[in-house]
Amino acid sequence: MSAELAAIERLLRRGRSSVRRNPTWEAIHQETGAGRIVAGEIHFSAEDRHRLREYARSVHGIDPLFDARDGGRLAMARYDSSEKLAKDSVFGRLLVMATAGNAEIRVSGSPVRTPPGAVLSVVPEQLDTNALKGQPLVVIENGALMPHWPEIRLPDGWGDAVLLYRGHRENQRAATELMAVQPSDRLGLFFDFDPAGLVMALQAGKGWLFVPRDWPQLCRDSGVNQPGVHRQQRAALQQLQQVQERSGSGDLAELRARVESEELAVMQEHIVQRQMALEVLRVEDLLT
């Protein structure tokens, strides 16, 4: 864990609104713009603390308000008489998945499909990852969307896909490992259409990025857009610009320019609720 992430974690978990100035916090302040320097301290408003949380999520892929230590109660019971000392949630380690079309998940050797309105919680060790590699896998950023997976207008060629929640605590590591071994041509990435979502998707380094088909026409005043959310993602926008400058990709430059100029932040929930059509952009092409 980096010093910056550890410092942000302590601030947010303890509910503090100020810290003493030191090199670590001065670097965070310079990077994120969060906080106001008052003599030997840096003071943070509620908006500043939210910005720090989003910064940790976009840059480090970790929510600083939650502990990422894995194990759970059964593992803790091996070492301590009080299994409730474990910080994991009861179901937090399970992968949350669903199947669209004719896709299926093999768990403990048996094929499983999910009916509309249902999801499947899977112990990672019981999932047949080799069978999964032979099917399209779509990673979903927001867990609240998973029960509503039948409402997603999947792009052409992705109708028979396994859907996987990317996780946010104990299960995030297992979900990341599945993404890493999934063949690039069978990996879809459906994240929020905002700077943080684009950065997280590009960090996968491969696969197909799902974006609204009409993204070139989306504007600041679109009914689905949240410019206020966009403005809280300055660090992610800077990171997106750095990725684009390193890649030299004209497609990524055009995408970033539209997101920045129109202050776009379109959440997955709005994309699905409005039944917005999706198209795919190859991540490798955006990075080269």
CSV table of C-alpha atoms in Angstrom, one decimal:
chain,number,residue,atom,x,y,z
A,1,MET,CA,0.0,0.0,0.0
A,2,SER,CA,1.4,3.4,-1.0
A,3,ALA,CA,2.0,6.1,1.6
A,4,GLU,CA,-0.6,8.3,-0.2
A,5,LEU,CA,-3.3,5.6,-0.1
A,6,ALA,CA,-2.6,4.8,3.6
A,7,ALA,CA,-2.8,8.5,4.5
A,8,ILE,CA,-6.2,8.9,2.7
A,9,GLU,CA,-7.5,5.7,4.3
A,10,ARG,CA,-6.6,7.0,7.9
A,11,LEU,CA,-8.2,10.4,7.2
A,12,LEU,CA,-11.5,9.0,5.9
A,13,ARG,CA,-11.9,6.1,8.3
A,14,ARG,CA,-11.3,8.4,11.3
A,15,GLY,CA,-13.7,11.0,10.0
A,16,ARG,CA,-11.1,13.8,10.3
A,17,SER,CA,-11.3,17.1,8.6
A,18,SER,CA,-7.7,18.2,8.9
A,19,VAL,CA,-4.1,16.9,8.9
A,20,ARG,CA,-0.7,18.2,9.7
A,21,ARG,CA,1.3,19.3,6.6
A,22,ASN,CA,4.0,16.8,5.6
A,23,PRO,CA,5.5,15.7,2.3
A,24,THR,CA,2.9,13.0,1.7
A,25,TRP,CA,-0.1,15.2,2.3
A,26,GLU,CA,1.4,18.0,0.3
A,27,ALA,CA,1.9,15.6,-2.6
A,28,ILE,CA,-1.7,14.5,-2.3
A,29,HIS,CA,-2.9,18.1,-2.2
A,30,GLN,CA,-0.9,19.0,-5.3
A,31,GLU,CA,-2.2,15.9,-7.2
A,32,THR,CA,-5.9,16.2,-6.3
A,33,GLY,CA,-6.5,19.8,-5.5
A,34,ALA,CA,-8.3,18.6,-2.4
A,35,GLY,CA,-7.9,20.6,0.9
A,36,ARG,CA,-7.1,24.1,1.9
A,37,ILE,CA,-3.7,24.9,3.5
A,38,VAL,CA,-4.0,26.8,6.8
A,39,ALA,CA,-0.7,27.4,8.4
A,40,GLY,CA,0.8,24.0,9.3
A,41,GLU,CA,-2.4,22.1,8.5
A,42,ILE,CA,-4.5,21.1,5.5
A,43,HIS,CA,-8.2,21.3,6.1
A,44,PHE,CA,-10.8,19.3,4.1
A,45,SER,CA,-14.4,19.9,3.4
A,46,ALA,CA,-17.0,17.2,2.7
A,47,GLU,CA,-16.5,17.7,-1.0
A,48,ASP,CA,-12.7,17.4,-0.5
A,49,ARG,CA,-13.1,14.1,1.3
A,50,HIS,CA,-15.3,12.8,-1.5
A,51,ARG,CA,-12.7,13.8,-4.0
A,52,LEU,CA,-10.0,11.9,-2.1
A,53,ARG,CA,-12.1,8.8,-2.0
A,54,GLU,CA,-12.6,9.0,-5.8
A,55,TYR,CA,-8.9,9.6,-6.3
A,56,ALA,CA,-8.0,6.5,-4.4
A,57,ARG,CA,-10.6,4.5,-6.3
A,58,SER,CA,-9.5,5.7,-9.7
A,59,VAL,CA,-5.7,5.6,-9.2
A,60,HIS,CA,-5.3,2.7,-6.8
A,61,GLY,CA,-8.4,0.7,-7.6
A,62,ILE,CA,-9.2,0.5,-3.8
A,63,ASP,CA,-12.0,2.0,-1.8
A,64,PRO,CA,-10.2,3.5,1.2
A,65,LEU,CA,-13.4,3.2,3.4
A,66,PHE,CA,-13.2,-0.6,3.2
A,67,ASP,CA,-10.5,-3.0,4.2
A,68,ALA,CA,-9.3,-5.3,1.4
A,69,ARG,CA,-8.0,-8.0,3.7
A,70,ASP,CA,-9.4,-11.4,2.7
A,71,GLY,CA,-10.2,-14.5,4.6
A,72,GLY,CA,-13.6,-14.3,6.3
A,73,ARG,CA,-15.0,-15.8,9.4
A,74,LEU,CA,-14.0,-19.4,8.7
A,75,ALA,CA,-10.4,-18.4,8.1
A,76,MET,CA,-10.4,-16.2,11.2
A,77,ALA,CA,-11.8,-19.1,13.3
A,78,ARG,CA,-8.6,-21.0,12.7
A,79,TYR,CA,-6.6,-18.4,14.5
A,80,ASP,CA,-8.9,-16.8,17.0
A,81,SER,CA,-11.7,-18.0,19.2
A,82,SER,CA,-13.9,-15.1,18.1
A,83,GLU,CA,-14.6,-15.6,14.4
A,84,LYS,CA,-16.4,-12.2,14.3
A,85,LEU,CA,-13.1,-10.4,14.6
A,86,ALA,CA,-12.7,-11.0,10.8
A,87,LYS,CA,-13.3,-7.8,8.9
A,88,ASP,CA,-14.8,-9.5,5.8
A,89,SER,CA,-18.5,-9.3,5.2
A,90,VAL,CA,-20.3,-12.6,5.2
A,91,PHE,CA,-20.7,-12.8,1.4
A,92,GLY,CA,-18.0,-10.3,0.5
A,93,ARG,CA,-15.6,-12.9,-0.9
A,94,LEU,CA,-18.0,-14.4,-3.3
A,95,LEU,CA,-18.0,-13.6,-7.0
A,96,VAL,CA,-21.3,-12.1,-8.2
A,97,MET,CA,-22.1,-13.3,-11.7
A,98,ALA,CA,-25.0,-13.7,-14.2
A,99,THR,CA,-25.6,-15.3,-17.6
A,100,ALA,CA,-27.1,-13.7,-20.6
A,101,GLY,CA,-28.5,-15.5,-23.6
A,102,ASN,CA,-27.1,-19.0,-23.9
A,103,ALA,CA,-24.1,-18.5,-21.7
A,104,GLU,CA,-23.5,-20.7,-18.7
A,105,ILE,CA,-21.2,-20.8,-15.7
A,106,ARG,CA,-19.7,-24.1,-14.6
A,107,VAL,CA,-19.5,-24.4,-10.8
A,108,SER,CA,-18.2,-27.5,-9.1
A,109,GLY,CA,-18.5,-29.3,-12.4
A,110,SER,CA,-22.2,-28.4,-13.0
A,111,PRO,CA,-23.5,-25.9,-15.6
A,112,VAL,CA,-25.6,-23.0,-14.2
A,113,ARG,CA,-27.7,-20.3,-15.7
A,114,THR,CA,-29.4,-17.4,-14.0
A,115,PRO,CA,-33.0,-16.4,-14.7
A,116,PRO,CA,-33.9,-12.7,-15.1
A,117,GLY,CA,-33.7,-10.9,-11.9
A,118,ALA,CA,-31.3,-13.3,-10.3
A,119,VAL,CA,-27.5,-13.4,-9.8
A,120,LEU,CA,-25.2,-16.2,-8.7
A,121,SER,CA,-22.7,-15.9,-5.9
A,122,VAL,CA,-19.7,-18.2,-6.4
A,123,VAL,CA,-16.8,-19.3,-4.3
A,124,PRO,CA,-13.8,-18.5,-6.5
A,125,GLU,CA,-12.2,-21.9,-6.0
A,126,GLN,CA,-15.3,-23.7,-7.3
A,127,LEU,CA,-15.5,-21.7,-10.6
A,128,ASP,CA,-14.4,-23.5,-13.8
A,129,THR,CA,-12.1,-20.7,-15.2
A,130,ASN,CA,-11.1,-22.8,-18.2
A,131,ALA,CA,-14.8,-23.0,-19.3
A,132,LEU,CA,-15.2,-19.3,-18.7
A,133,LYS,CA,-12.3,-18.5,-21.1
A,134,GLY,CA,-14.3,-20.0,-23.9
A,135,GLN,CA,-17.2,-17.5,-23.5
A,136,PRO,CA,-17.6,-13.7,-23.6
A,137,LEU,CA,-17.1,-12.2,-20.2
A,138,VAL,CA,-18.4,-8.7,-19.4
A,139,VAL,CA,-17.1,-7.0,-16.3
A,140,ILE,CA,-19.6,-4.6,-14.7
A,141,GLU,CA,-18.4,-1.7,-12.6
A,142,ASN,CA,-21.4,-1.0,-10.4
A,143,GLY,CA,-22.8,-3.9,-8.3
A,144,ALA,CA,-26.3,-2.3,-8.1
A,145,LEU,CA,-26.7,-3.0,-11.8
A,146,MET,CA,-26.2,-6.8,-11.5
A,147,PRO,CA,-29.8,-7.8,-10.6
A,148,HIS,CA,-31.0,-5.7,-13.6
A,149,TRP,CA,-28.6,-7.4,-16.1
A,150,PRO,CA,-31.5,-8.4,-18.5
A,151,GLU,CA,-32.1,-4.7,-19.2
A,152,ILE,CA,-28.6,-4.0,-20.5
A,153,ARG,CA,-28.6,-3.6,-24.3
A,154,LEU,CA,-25.4,-5.6,-24.9
A,155,PRO,CA,-23.5,-4.7,-28.1
A,156,ASP,CA,-23.8,-6.9,-31.2
A,157,GLY,CA,-21.9,-10.2,-30.7
A,158,TRP,CA,-22.1,-10.1,-26.9
A,159,GLY,CA,-25.7,-11.4,-26.4
A,160,ASP,CA,-24.4,-14.7,-25.0
A,161,ALA,CA,-22.1,-13.5,-22.3
A,162,VAL,CA,-21.3,-14.1,-18.6
A,163,LEU,CA,-21.5,-11.0,-16.6
A,164,LEU,CA,-19.2,-10.4,-13.6
A,165,TYR,CA,-19.3,-7.7,-11.0
A,166,ARG,CA,-15.8,-6.3,-10.7
A,167,GLY,CA,-16.0,-6.3,-6.8
A,168,HIS,CA,-15.2,-3.7,-4.3
A,169,ARG,CA,-13.8,-5.5,-1.2
A,170,GLU,CA,-12.7,-9.1,-0.7
A,171,ASN,CA,-13.9,-10.3,-4.1
A,172,GLN,CA,-12.2,-7.6,-6.1
A,173,ARG,CA,-8.9,-9.5,-6.2
A,174,ALA,CA,-10.6,-12.7,-7.5
A,175,ALA,CA,-12.5,-10.7,-10.2
A,176,THR,CA,-9.2,-9.0,-11.2
A,177,GLU,CA,-7.5,-12.4,-11.6
A,178,LEU,CA,-10.4,-13.6,-13.8
A,179,MET,CA,-10.0,-10.5,-16.0
A,180,ALA,CA,-6.2,-11.1,-16.3
A,181,VAL,CA,-6.5,-14.7,-17.7
A,182,GLN,CA,-9.6,-14.0,-19.9
A,183,PRO,CA,-8.7,-13.9,-23.7
A,184,SER,CA,-8.7,-10.3,-24.9
A,185,ASP,CA,-11.2,-10.9,-27.7
A,186,ARG,CA,-13.7,-12.4,-25.1
A,187,LEU,CA,-13.3,-9.7,-22.4
A,188,GLY,CA,-15.8,-6.8,-22.3
A,189,LEU,CA,-15.5,-3.8,-19.9
A,190,PHE,CA,-18.7,-2.0,-19.1
A,191,PHE,CA,-17.9,0.9,-16.7
A,192,ASP,CA,-19.4,4.4,-16.0
A,193,PHE,CA,-18.8,6.7,-19.0
A,194,ASP,CA,-16.7,9.2,-17.0
A,195,PRO,CA,-13.0,9.8,-16.4
A,196,ALA,CA,-12.7,7.3,-13.5
A,197,GLY,CA,-14.6,4.6,-15.4
A,198,LEU,CA,-12.5,5.0,-18.5
A,199,VAL,CA,-9.2,4.9,-16.5
A,200,MET,CA,-10.2,1.8,-14.7
A,201,ALA,CA,-11.2,0.1,-18.0
A,202,LEU,CA,-8.0,1.1,-19.7
A,203,GLN,CA,-6.0,-0.2,-16.8
A,204,ALA,CA,-7.1,-3.7,-17.9
A,205,GLY,CA,-4.8,-3.2,-20.8
A,206,LYS,CA,-6.9,-5.4,-23.1
A,207,GLY,CA,-10.4,-6.3,-24.1
A,208,TRP,CA,-13.4,-4.3,-25.5
A,209,LEU,CA,-14.6,-1.1,-23.9
A,210,PHE,CA,-18.4,-0.6,-23.9
A,211,VAL,CA,-19.4,3.0,-24.5
A,212,PRO,CA,-22.7,4.7,-25.5
A,213,ARG,CA,-23.0,4.5,-29.3
A,214,ASP,CA,-23.9,8.1,-29.4
A,215,TRP,CA,-21.0,9.4,-27.3
A,216,PRO,CA,-19.9,11.9,-29.9
A,217,GLN,CA,-23.2,13.6,-29.5
A,218,LEU,CA,-23.4,13.5,-25.7
A,219,CYS,CA,-23.1,17.0,-24.2
A,220,ARG,CA,-22.9,18.7,-20.8
A,221,ASP,CA,-26.7,19.4,-20.8
A,222,SER,CA,-27.8,15.9,-21.7
A,223,GLY,CA,-30.4,14.6,-19.3
A,224,VAL,CA,-28.3,11.7,-18.4
A,225,ASN,CA,-25.1,13.6,-17.7
A,226,GLN,CA,-23.8,14.6,-14.3
A,227,PRO,CA,-21.2,17.4,-14.7
A,228,GLY,CA,-20.8,17.8,-10.9
A,229,VAL,CA,-19.6,14.2,-10.7
A,230,HIS,CA,-17.2,14.9,-13.5
A,231,ARG,CA,-15.7,17.9,-11.7
A,232,GLN,CA,-14.9,15.7,-8.7
A,233,GLN,CA,-12.7,13.5,-10.9
A,234,ARG,CA,-9.8,15.8,-11.7
A,235,ALA,CA,-7.2,13.3,-10.8
A,236,ALA,CA,-8.7,10.6,-13.0
A,237,LEU,CA,-9.0,13.1,-15.9
A,238,GLN,CA,-5.3,14.0,-15.6
A,239,GLN,CA,-4.5,10.3,-15.5
A,240,LEU,CA,-6.6,9.7,-18.6
A,241,GLN,CA,-4.8,12.5,-20.4
A,242,GLN,CA,-1.4,11.0,-19.5
A,243,VAL,CA,-2.5,7.6,-20.9
A,244,GLN,CA,-3.7,9.3,-24.1
A,245,GLU,CA,-0.4,11.2,-24.4
A,246,ARG,CA,1.7,8.1,-24.0
A,247,SER,CA,-0.4,6.1,-26.5
A,248,GLY,CA,-0.6,8.6,-29.2
A,249,SER,CA,-4.0,7.1,-30.2
A,250,GLY,CA,-6.2,9.5,-32.2
A,251,ASP,CA,-9.3,7.5,-31.1
A,252,LEU,CA,-8.5,7.9,-27.4
A,253,ALA,CA,-7.6,11.6,-27.9
A,254,GLU,CA,-11.0,12.2,-29.5
A,255,LEU,CA,-12.8,10.2,-26.7
A,256,ARG,CA,-10.9,12.1,-24.0
A,257,ALA,CA,-11.5,15.5,-25.6
A,258,ARG,CA,-15.2,14.9,-25.7
A,259,VAL,CA,-15.4,13.7,-22.1
A,260,GLU,CA,-13.4,16.7,-20.9
A,261,SER,CA,-14.9,19.5,-23.0
A,262,GLU,CA,-18.5,18.4,-22.2
A,263,GLU,CA,-17.7,17.4,-18.6
A,264,LEU,CA,-19.3,14.0,-19.2
A,265,ALA,CA,-20.1,11.6,-16.4
A,266,VAL,CA,-22.8,9.2,-17.5
A,267,MET,CA,-23.5,6.4,-14.9
A,268,GLN,CA,-24.2,2.9,-16.0
A,269,GLU,CA,-27.6,3.0,-14.3
A,270,HIS,CA,-28.7,5.8,-16.5
A,271,ILE,CA,-27.3,4.1,-19.6
A,272,VAL,CA,-29.4,1.0,-18.8
A,273,GLN,CA,-32.5,2.9,-17.7
A,274,ARG,CA,-32.6,4.9,-20.8
A,275,GLN,CA,-31.9,1.8,-22.9
A,276,MET,CA,-28.9,3.5,-24.6
A,277,ALA,CA,-27.3,1.4,-27.3
A,278,LEU,CA,-23.7,0.4,-26.7
A,279,GLU,CA,-20.8,-0.1,-29.0
A,280,VAL,CA,-17.3,-1.5,-28.4
A,281,LEU,CA,-13.9,0.0,-28.8
A,282,ARG,CA,-10.8,-2.2,-28.7
A,283,VAL,CA,-8.7,-1.3,-25.7
A,284,GLU,CA,-5.4,-2.3,-27.4
A,285,ASP,CA,-6.2,0.1,-30.2
A,286,LEU,CA,-6.8,2.9,-27.7
A,287,LEU,CA,-3.5,2.3,-26.0
A,288,THR,CA,-1.3,2.1,-29.1
